[in-house]
Amino acid sequence: MSGTTESTAVRITGYGVLSAAGVGGKALYEAVRSGALPLGDDGAQALDGQPAPPGVRLLPVPDFEPREHLGRKGLRALSRTTTLGMVAAELALAGLPEPGRPGERADTGVVLGTSTGSARAFAEFFRESYVAERPYLVSPALFPGLLLNHGASQVAMRHSFTGLNASLAGGQISALSALRYARNALLTGRAARLLTGGVEELSAHTAWAWQRGGALGERPALGEGSAVFVMETADDGTGRAPGGSLAELAACEVAFTPLDEGPHAVAAALARCVEDALRAGGAEPGDIGVVSAGASSGPGWSAVEARGRRRALAGHEPEVLRVQDVLGETYSASGALQLAALLAHWEDGAPAAAGGAADWGLVTSVGHDGSVGAALLRRSSATG
């Protein structure tokens, strides 16, 4: 084990998370550890009076009230996707000892992973264009909510961040793609601080689409949530001392394999991602103390992901956090929620093992379209 060098170090200095477990990393990790979720409304708030598809367990963020975090002003035209991302970003910034001075806002940006933005906003806008007396009578105030980058742009405008702003749509690996994009941007000097993560909303539209598509497996459960991380380089070039670090994102790799090459090819692609991440981060398979697992909820994909991990870790068997088993299918937010669970696991006081094992963690993901991704993390006690 050699570890990464300071020139390639990207630190996670804060995070905020919303999930079916509630608000915050502690609630998320407790749910993952125990397998139990707080009592909810079975998705009534998220579905907003629309019928629920039969046979699907709905796992929304319980008692989600954006105005408790964002105030009342300007929320009416915002989609659930946007407010989930904004609240997660608000929580991430609130946890920093120094959220940021005005002079740093030009070098601070936002990078979010999403699937389509808000599917509900998209569907309702176009429905209005058919049922309104005239198509052009649809409220123009609804149009910005259709755009893929609406959530990232709203976070930036709320805090006057004028740095890099990007939204990535990569299906199941959207959040890992955002982490990789942000890490590269920070290391190439395109930003000094980035709020990075993923978001996925629950709505009647998404619930019926998953149910009709038959992609939720034998125990169908559909969730939602958002996790946003404050990422900074170890030295941002401004002379500002780096804040406290929760973990270091040592490497992040993503790839794709056509499904017609078979599940073994997808597992092999994930194995290569993990191997590349270990090589880039300077870690060995035996260094990994914990894996935060994801995988699509579709039949067989968890086994594909496990096969890829076993191949890359050469028989080493670290602890596995099975996040999706508790939160349900959270699609484009899944990688971010997995990373939040890993950080919360370390914050909970998971003991470091002799020789550095358990100082390193992996986040792995496999999508039902053949996309794969892996992120390598090093806990703060090891990064100093």
CSV table of C-alpha atoms in Angstrom, one decimal:
chain,number,residue,atom,x,y,z
A,1,MET,CA,0.0,0.0,0.0
A,2,SER,CA,1.5,3.3,-1.1
A,3,GLY,CA,-1.4,5.8,-0.9
A,4,THR,CA,-2.1,8.7,-3.2
A,5,THR,CA,0.1,11.8,-3.4
A,6,GLU,CA,-1.0,15.3,-2.4
A,7,SER,CA,-1.0,16.4,-6.1
A,8,THR,CA,-3.9,13.9,-6.8
A,9,ALA,CA,-5.7,14.3,-3.5
A,10,VAL,CA,-9.3,15.3,-3.6
A,11,ARG,CA,-10.9,15.7,-0.1
A,12,ILE,CA,-14.5,15.4,0.9
A,13,THR,CA,-14.9,18.0,3.6
A,14,GLY,CA,-18.7,17.8,4.1
A,15,TYR,CA,-21.9,16.1,2.9
A,16,GLY,CA,-25.6,16.2,3.2
A,17,VAL,CA,-28.0,13.4,2.5
A,18,LEU,CA,-31.7,12.7,2.3
A,19,SER,CA,-33.1,9.2,1.9
A,20,ALA,CA,-36.0,6.9,3.0
A,21,ALA,CA,-34.1,6.7,6.3
A,22,GLY,CA,-34.6,10.4,6.9
A,23,VAL,CA,-32.2,13.3,7.0
A,24,GLY,CA,-28.4,12.9,7.6
A,25,GLY,CA,-25.8,10.2,7.5
A,26,LYS,CA,-26.4,8.9,10.9
A,27,ALA,CA,-30.0,8.0,10.1
A,28,LEU,CA,-28.9,6.5,6.8
A,29,TYR,CA,-26.2,4.3,8.4
A,30,GLU,CA,-28.5,3.2,11.2
A,31,ALA,CA,-31.0,2.1,8.6
A,32,VAL,CA,-28.4,0.2,6.6
A,33,ARG,CA,-27.0,-1.4,9.7
A,34,SER,CA,-30.4,-2.5,11.1
A,35,GLY,CA,-32.4,-3.0,7.9
A,36,ALA,CA,-35.2,-0.9,9.4
A,37,LEU,CA,-36.7,2.3,8.1
A,38,PRO,CA,-38.9,4.9,9.9
A,39,LEU,CA,-42.6,4.7,9.4
A,40,GLY,CA,-43.6,6.7,6.3
A,41,ASP,CA,-46.7,7.6,4.4
A,42,ASP,CA,-46.2,4.9,1.7
A,43,GLY,CA,-45.4,7.5,-0.9
A,44,ALA,CA,-48.6,9.6,-0.5
A,45,GLN,CA,-46.8,12.9,-0.4
A,46,ALA,CA,-44.5,12.1,-3.4
A,47,LEU,CA,-47.5,10.7,-5.5
A,48,ASP,CA,-49.5,13.8,-4.7
A,49,GLY,CA,-52.9,12.2,-5.1
A,50,GLN,CA,-52.0,10.0,-8.0
A,51,PRO,CA,-52.6,6.2,-7.8
A,52,ALA,CA,-49.7,4.0,-6.8
A,53,PRO,CA,-48.8,1.0,-9.0
A,54,PRO,CA,-49.7,-2.3,-7.5
A,55,GLY,CA,-47.1,-4.5,-6.0
A,56,VAL,CA,-44.4,-1.9,-5.6
A,57,ARG,CA,-43.1,-0.8,-2.2
A,58,LEU,CA,-42.6,3.0,-2.2
A,59,LEU,CA,-39.8,4.4,-0.1
A,60,PRO,CA,-39.9,8.2,-0.2
A,61,VAL,CA,-37.9,10.7,2.0
A,62,PRO,CA,-40.2,10.8,5.1
A,63,ASP,CA,-41.9,14.1,5.9
A,64,PHE,CA,-40.0,16.0,3.3
A,65,GLU,CA,-40.6,19.7,3.8
A,66,PRO,CA,-38.2,21.8,1.6
A,67,ARG,CA,-39.3,25.1,3.3
A,68,GLU,CA,-37.8,23.9,6.6
A,69,HIS,CA,-34.4,24.1,5.0
A,70,LEU,CA,-34.8,26.6,2.1
A,71,GLY,CA,-37.4,29.0,3.4
A,72,ARG,CA,-40.8,29.6,1.8
A,73,LYS,CA,-39.8,32.0,-1.0
A,74,GLY,CA,-39.6,30.7,-4.6
A,75,LEU,CA,-40.3,27.1,-4.0
A,76,ARG,CA,-43.7,26.8,-5.8
A,77,ALA,CA,-42.3,26.3,-9.3
A,78,LEU,CA,-39.5,23.9,-8.2
A,79,SER,CA,-39.7,20.2,-8.9
A,80,ARG,CA,-39.1,17.5,-6.2
A,81,THR,CA,-35.9,16.6,-8.0
A,82,THR,CA,-34.7,20.2,-7.6
A,83,THR,CA,-35.7,20.7,-4.0
A,84,LEU,CA,-34.1,17.3,-3.0
A,85,GLY,CA,-30.8,18.4,-4.5
A,86,MET,CA,-31.0,21.9,-3.0
A,87,VAL,CA,-31.7,20.6,0.5
A,88,ALA,CA,-28.9,18.0,0.3
A,89,ALA,CA,-26.5,20.8,-0.8
A,90,GLU,CA,-27.8,23.1,2.0
A,91,LEU,CA,-27.1,20.3,4.5
A,92,ALA,CA,-23.6,19.8,3.1
A,93,LEU,CA,-22.7,23.4,3.4
A,94,ALA,CA,-24.2,23.7,6.8
A,95,GLY,CA,-21.8,21.1,8.1
A,96,LEU,CA,-18.7,23.0,7.1
A,97,PRO,CA,-16.8,25.0,9.7
A,98,GLU,CA,-16.4,27.8,7.1
A,99,PRO,CA,-19.0,27.5,4.3
A,100,GLY,CA,-17.1,29.9,2.0
A,101,ARG,CA,-16.3,33.6,1.8
A,102,PRO,CA,-17.7,35.8,-1.0
A,103,GLY,CA,-14.3,35.9,-2.7
A,104,GLU,CA,-14.4,32.1,-3.2
A,105,ARG,CA,-17.7,31.9,-4.9
A,106,ALA,CA,-16.2,32.3,-8.4
A,107,ASP,CA,-14.2,29.2,-7.9
A,108,THR,CA,-17.0,27.2,-6.4
A,109,GLY,CA,-19.3,25.1,-8.6
A,110,VAL,CA,-21.9,22.4,-8.7
A,111,VAL,CA,-21.9,19.0,-10.4
A,112,LEU,CA,-24.9,16.7,-10.0
A,113,GLY,CA,-25.8,13.3,-11.4
A,114,THR,CA,-29.4,12.8,-12.4
A,115,SER,CA,-31.4,10.6,-14.8
A,116,THR,CA,-33.8,12.9,-16.7
A,117,GLY,CA,-34.2,15.7,-14.2
A,118,SER,CA,-37.8,15.6,-12.9
A,119,ALA,CA,-39.9,13.1,-14.8
A,120,ARG,CA,-43.0,14.4,-13.1
A,121,ALA,CA,-42.3,18.0,-14.2
A,122,PHE,CA,-41.6,16.8,-17.8
A,123,ALA,CA,-44.8,14.8,-18.0
A,124,GLU,CA,-47.0,17.4,-16.5
A,125,PHE,CA,-45.7,20.2,-18.7
A,126,PHE,CA,-46.4,18.3,-21.9
A,127,ARG,CA,-49.8,17.1,-20.6
A,128,GLU,CA,-50.8,20.7,-20.1
A,129,SER,CA,-49.8,21.5,-23.6
A,130,TYR,CA,-52.5,19.0,-24.8
A,131,VAL,CA,-55.3,19.7,-22.3
A,132,ALA,CA,-55.0,23.5,-22.0
A,133,GLU,CA,-57.3,25.5,-24.2
A,134,ARG,CA,-54.3,26.6,-26.3
A,135,PRO,CA,-50.9,24.9,-26.1
A,136,TYR,CA,-49.3,28.3,-25.6
A,137,LEU,CA,-51.3,28.8,-22.4
A,138,VAL,CA,-49.1,26.5,-20.5
A,139,SER,CA,-47.3,28.5,-17.8
A,140,PRO,CA,-43.8,29.4,-18.9
A,141,ALA,CA,-42.7,29.3,-15.3
A,142,LEU,CA,-42.9,25.5,-15.5
A,143,PHE,CA,-40.4,25.2,-18.4
A,144,PRO,CA,-37.1,25.7,-16.5
A,145,GLY,CA,-38.0,22.7,-14.3
A,146,LEU,CA,-37.9,20.4,-17.4
A,147,LEU,CA,-34.2,21.1,-18.0
A,148,LEU,CA,-31.6,18.5,-16.9
A,149,ASN,CA,-29.5,21.1,-15.2
A,150,HIS,CA,-32.3,22.8,-13.2
A,151,GLY,CA,-31.2,21.4,-9.9
A,152,ALA,CA,-27.5,22.2,-10.2
A,153,SER,CA,-28.3,25.7,-11.5
A,154,GLN,CA,-30.7,26.4,-8.6
A,155,VAL,CA,-28.1,25.4,-6.0
A,156,ALA,CA,-25.5,27.7,-7.7
A,157,MET,CA,-27.9,30.7,-7.9
A,158,ARG,CA,-29.0,30.3,-4.3
A,159,HIS,CA,-25.4,30.6,-3.1
A,160,SER,CA,-24.1,32.8,-5.9
A,161,PHE,CA,-21.6,30.1,-7.0
A,162,THR,CA,-20.4,31.2,-10.4
A,163,GLY,CA,-17.8,28.4,-11.0
A,164,LEU,CA,-18.2,25.3,-13.1
A,165,ASN,CA,-21.8,24.0,-13.3
A,166,ALA,CA,-22.6,20.6,-14.8
A,167,SER,CA,-25.3,17.9,-14.8
A,168,LEU,CA,-24.5,14.3,-15.8
A,169,ALA,CA,-27.1,11.7,-16.9
A,170,GLY,CA,-25.6,8.3,-16.8
A,171,GLY,CA,-28.5,6.1,-15.5
A,172,GLN,CA,-27.4,3.9,-12.6
A,173,ILE,CA,-23.9,5.4,-12.5
A,174,SER,CA,-24.9,9.0,-12.8
A,175,ALA,CA,-23.6,9.9,-9.3
A,176,LEU,CA,-20.3,8.1,-9.9
A,177,SER,CA,-20.0,9.8,-13.2
A,178,ALA,CA,-20.5,13.1,-11.5
A,179,LEU,CA,-17.8,12.3,-8.9
A,180,ARG,CA,-15.3,11.3,-11.6
A,181,TYR,CA,-16.1,14.5,-13.5
A,182,ALA,CA,-15.7,16.7,-10.4
A,183,ARG,CA,-12.5,15.0,-9.3
A,184,ASN,CA,-11.0,15.6,-12.8
A,185,ALA,CA,-12.2,19.2,-12.8
A,186,LEU,CA,-10.6,19.9,-9.4
A,187,LEU,CA,-7.3,18.3,-10.3
A,188,THR,CA,-7.0,20.2,-13.5
A,189,GLY,CA,-7.7,23.6,-11.8
A,190,ARG,CA,-11.1,24.2,-13.2
A,191,ALA,CA,-12.6,24.8,-9.7
A,192,ALA,CA,-11.3,25.1,-6.1
A,193,ARG,CA,-14.5,23.6,-4.5
A,194,LEU,CA,-17.3,21.6,-6.0
A,195,LEU,CA,-20.6,20.5,-4.6
A,196,THR,CA,-21.1,17.1,-6.1
A,197,GLY,CA,-23.6,14.3,-5.8
A,198,GLY,CA,-26.7,12.7,-7.2
A,199,VAL,CA,-30.5,13.0,-7.0
A,200,GLU,CA,-33.5,11.0,-7.9
A,201,GLU,CA,-37.2,11.8,-7.1
A,202,LEU,CA,-40.1,9.5,-6.5
A,203,SER,CA,-43.3,10.3,-8.3
A,204,ALA,CA,-46.3,8.5,-9.8
A,205,HIS,CA,-44.7,8.8,-13.2
A,206,THR,CA,-41.5,7.1,-12.3
A,207,ALA,CA,-43.2,4.5,-10.1
A,208,TRP,CA,-45.5,3.4,-13.0
A,209,ALA,CA,-42.7,3.4,-15.5
A,210,TRP,CA,-40.6,1.1,-13.3
A,211,GLN,CA,-43.5,-1.2,-12.6
A,212,ARG,CA,-44.6,-1.4,-16.2
A,213,GLY,CA,-41.0,-2.0,-17.3
A,214,GLY,CA,-40.7,-5.0,-14.9
A,215,ALA,CA,-37.2,-4.0,-13.9
A,216,LEU,CA,-37.6,-4.0,-10.1
A,217,GLY,CA,-36.9,-7.7,-9.4
A,218,GLU,CA,-38.8,-10.1,-7.2
A,219,ARG,CA,-39.2,-7.7,-4.3
A,220,PRO,CA,-39.9,-4.4,-6.0
A,221,ALA,CA,-39.1,-1.4,-3.9
A,222,LEU,CA,-38.6,2.1,-5.3
A,223,GLY,CA,-36.9,4.9,-3.4
A,224,GLU,CA,-35.6,8.4,-3.8
A,225,GLY,CA,-33.1,10.7,-2.3
A,226,SER,CA,-30.1,12.9,-2.7
A,227,ALA,CA,-26.6,13.2,-1.4
A,228,VAL,CA,-24.2,16.1,-2.1
A,229,PHE,CA,-20.5,16.2,-1.1
A,230,VAL,CA,-18.2,19.2,-0.7
A,231,MET,CA,-15.1,18.3,-2.6
A,232,GLU,CA,-11.8,20.3,-2.5
A,233,THR,CA,-8.2,19.7,-3.5
A,234,ALA,CA,-5.7,19.4,-0.8
A,235,ASP,CA,-4.1,22.7,-2.0
A,236,ASP,CA,-6.5,25.0,-3.9
A,237,GLY,CA,-3.7,27.4,-4.8
A,238,THR,CA,-5.2,30.2,-2.8
A,239,GLY,CA,-3.2,29.7,0.3
A,240,ARG,CA,-6.4,28.8,2.2
A,241,ALA,CA,-5.8,26.1,4.7
A,242,PRO,CA,-7.9,23.0,3.8
A,243,GLY,CA,-10.8,22.3,6.1
A,244,GLY,CA,-11.3,19.1,8.0
A,245,SER,CA,-11.5,16.1,5.8
A,246,LEU,CA,-14.0,13.3,6.1
A,247,ALA,CA,-12.3,11.2,3.4
A,248,GLU,CA,-10.3,11.3,0.2
A,249,LEU,CA,-11.7,10.4,-3.1
A,250,ALA,CA,-8.6,8.6,-4.4
A,251,ALA,CA,-10.0,7.4,-7.7
A,252,CYS,CA,-13.2,7.0,-9.6
A,253,GLU,CA,-13.7,4.9,-12.8
A,254,VAL,CA,-16.7,4.3,-15.0
A,255,ALA,CA,-17.2,2.1,-18.1
A,256,PHE,CA,-19.8,0.4,-20.3
A,257,THR,CA,-20.2,-3.0,-21.8
A,258,PRO,CA,-23.0,-3.8,-24.4
A,259,LEU,CA,-25.5,-6.2,-22.9
A,260,ASP,CA,-25.3,-8.6,-25.9
A,261,GLU,CA,-21.8,-9.5,-24.6
A,262,GLY,CA,-23.4,-11.1,-21.6
A,263,PRO,CA,-23.3,-10.7,-17.8
A,264,HIS,CA,-19.8,-12.1,-17.5
A,265,ALA,CA,-18.6,-9.3,-19.7
A,266,VAL,CA,-20.3,-6.7,-17.5
A,267,ALA,CA,-18.7,-8.3,-14.4
A,268,ALA,CA,-15.3,-8.2,-16.1
A,269,ALA,CA,-15.8,-4.5,-16.9
A,270,LEU,CA,-16.6,-3.7,-13.3
A,271,ALA,CA,-13.5,-5.7,-12.2
A,272,ARG,CA,-11.4,-3.6,-14.6
A,273,CYS,CA,-12.9,-0.4,-13.1
A,274,VAL,CA,-12.0,-1.6,-9.6
A,275,GLU,CA,-8.5,-2.7,-10.6
A,276,ASP,CA,-7.9,0.7,-12.3
A,277,ALA,CA,-9.1,2.6,-9.3
A,278,LEU,CA,-6.9,0.6,-6.9
A,279,ARG,CA,-3.9,1.2,-9.2
A,280,ALA,CA,-4.6,4.9,-9.5
A,281,GLY,CA,-5.1,5.3,-5.8
A,282,GLY,CA,-2.1,3.2,-4.8
A,283,ALA,CA,-4.1,0.6,-2.9
A,284,GLU,CA,-4.1,-3.2,-2.9
A,285,PRO,CA,-7.1,-5.5,-2.8
A,286,GLY,CA,-6.3,-6.5,0.8
A,287,ASP,CA,-6.4,-2.8,1.8
A,288,ILE,CA,-10.2,-2.6,1.3
A,289,GLY,CA,-12.0,-2.8,4.6
A,290,VAL,CA,-15.6,-2.0,3.4
A,291,VAL,CA,-17.6,-2.0,0.1
A,292,SER,CA,-20.7,0.0,-0.2
A,293,ALA,CA,-22.6,-2.0,-2.8
A,294,GLY,CA,-25.3,-0.9,-5.2
A,295,ALA,CA,-26.3,-2.7,-8.4
A,296,SER,CA,-29.5,-2.3,-10.3
A,297,SER,CA,-32.6,-3.9,-8.7
A,298,GLY,CA,-33.1,-6.0,-11.8
A,299,PRO,CA,-32.9,-9.8,-11.5
A,300,GLY,CA,-29.3,-11.1,-11.3
A,301,TRP,CA,-27.5,-7.7,-11.3
A,302,SER,CA,-26.4,-7.9,-7.7
A,303,ALA,CA,-24.8,-11.2,-8.5
A,304,VAL,CA,-23.0,-9.6,-11.5
A,305,GLU,CA,-21.7,-6.8,-9.3
A,306,ALA,CA,-20.5,-9.3,-6.6
A,307,ARG,CA,-18.8,-11.4,-9.3
A,308,GLY,CA,-16.9,-8.3,-10.6
A,309,ARG,CA,-15.8,-7.3,-7.1
A,310,ARG,CA,-14.6,-10.8,-6.2
A,311,ARG,CA,-12.5,-10.9,-9.4
A,312,ALA,CA,-10.9,-7.6,-8.7
A,313,LEU,CA,-10.3,-8.2,-5.0
A,314,ALA,CA,-8.7,-11.5,-5.7
A,315,GLY,CA,-10.5,-13.4,-3.0
A,316,HIS,CA,-10.3,-10.7,-0.4
A,317,GLU,CA,-13.7,-10.4,1.4
A,318,PRO,CA,-14.3,-7.0,3.0
A,319,GLU,CA,-17.4,-5.9,4.9
A,320,VAL,CA,-20.3,-5.1,2.5
A,321,LEU,CA,-22.9,-2.4,3.1
A,322,ARG,CA,-26.0,-3.4,1.2
A,323,VAL,CA,-27.6,0.1,0.7
A,324,GLN,CA,-30.1,-0.7,-2.0
A,325,ASP,CA,-31.6,-3.6,0.0
A,326,VAL,CA,-32.8,-1.0,2.5
A,327,LEU,CA,-33.5,2.1,0.4
A,328,GLY,CA,-34.9,0.4,-2.7
A,329,GLU,CA,-34.0,1.3,-6.3
A,330,THR,CA,-32.8,4.9,-6.2
A,331,TYR,CA,-31.3,4.8,-9.7
A,332,SER,CA,-29.3,8.0,-10.5
A,333,ALA,CA,-28.9,8.8,-6.8
A,334,SER,CA,-27.7,5.3,-5.8
A,335,GLY,CA,-24.0,5.9,-6.0
A,336,ALA,CA,-24.2,9.1,-4.0
A,337,LEU,CA,-26.3,7.4,-1.3
A,338,GLN,CA,-23.8,4.5,-1.2
A,339,LEU,CA,-21.0,7.0,-0.7
A,340,ALA,CA,-22.9,8.7,2.1
A,341,ALA,CA,-23.5,5.4,3.8
A,342,LEU,CA,-19.8,4.6,3.6
A,343,LEU,CA,-18.8,8.0,5.2
A,344,ALA,CA,-21.4,7.5,7.9
A,345,HIS,CA,-20.1,4.1,8.6
A,346,TRP,CA,-16.6,5.5,9.2
A,347,GLU,CA,-18.1,8.4,11.2
A,348,ASP,CA,-19.9,5.9,13.4
A,349,GLY,CA,-16.5,4.7,14.5
A,350,ALA,CA,-15.7,1.7,12.5
A,351,PRO,CA,-12.4,0.6,13.9
A,352,ALA,CA,-9.2,0.8,11.8
A,353,ALA,CA,-7.5,-2.5,11.3
A,354,ALA,CA,-3.8,-3.2,11.7
A,355,GLY,CA,-1.7,-2.4,8.7
A,356,GLY,CA,-4.2,0.1,7.2
A,357,ALA,CA,-7.0,-2.3,6.2
A,358,ALA,CA,-10.3,-0.7,6.8
A,359,ASP,CA,-8.8,2.7,6.0
A,360,TRP,CA,-10.0,2.2,2.4
A,361,GLY,CA,-13.4,1.7,1.0
A,362,LEU,CA,-15.0,1.0,-2.3
A,363,VAL,CA,-18.3,2.1,-3.9
A,364,THR,CA,-19.4,-0.1,-6.8
A,365,SER,CA,-22.3,0.1,-9.1
A,366,VAL,CA,-23.7,-1.9,-12.0
A,367,GLY,CA,-26.6,-0.7,-14.2
A,368,HIS,CA,-29.1,-2.8,-16.1
A,369,ASP,CA,-27.8,-1.3,-19.3
A,370,GLY,CA,-24.3,-2.6,-18.8
A,371,SER,CA,-22.8,0.6,-17.3
A,372,VAL,CA,-20.4,0.0,-14.4
A,373,GLY,CA,-18.5,2.3,-12.0
A,374,ALA,CA,-16.2,2.1,-8.9
A,375,ALA,CA,-15.0,4.8,-6.5
A,376,LEU,CA,-12.0,4.3,-4.2
A,377,LEU,CA,-12.1,6.2,-0.9
A,378,ARG,CA,-9.7,6.6,2.0
A,379,ARG,CA,-10.9,7.5,5.4
A,380,SER,CA,-9.9,10.7,7.1
A,381,SER,CA,-7.9,9.1,9.9
A,382,ALA,CA,-5.6,7.9,7.1
A,383,THR,CA,-5.5,11.1,5.1
A,384,GLY,CA,-4.6,13.2,8.1
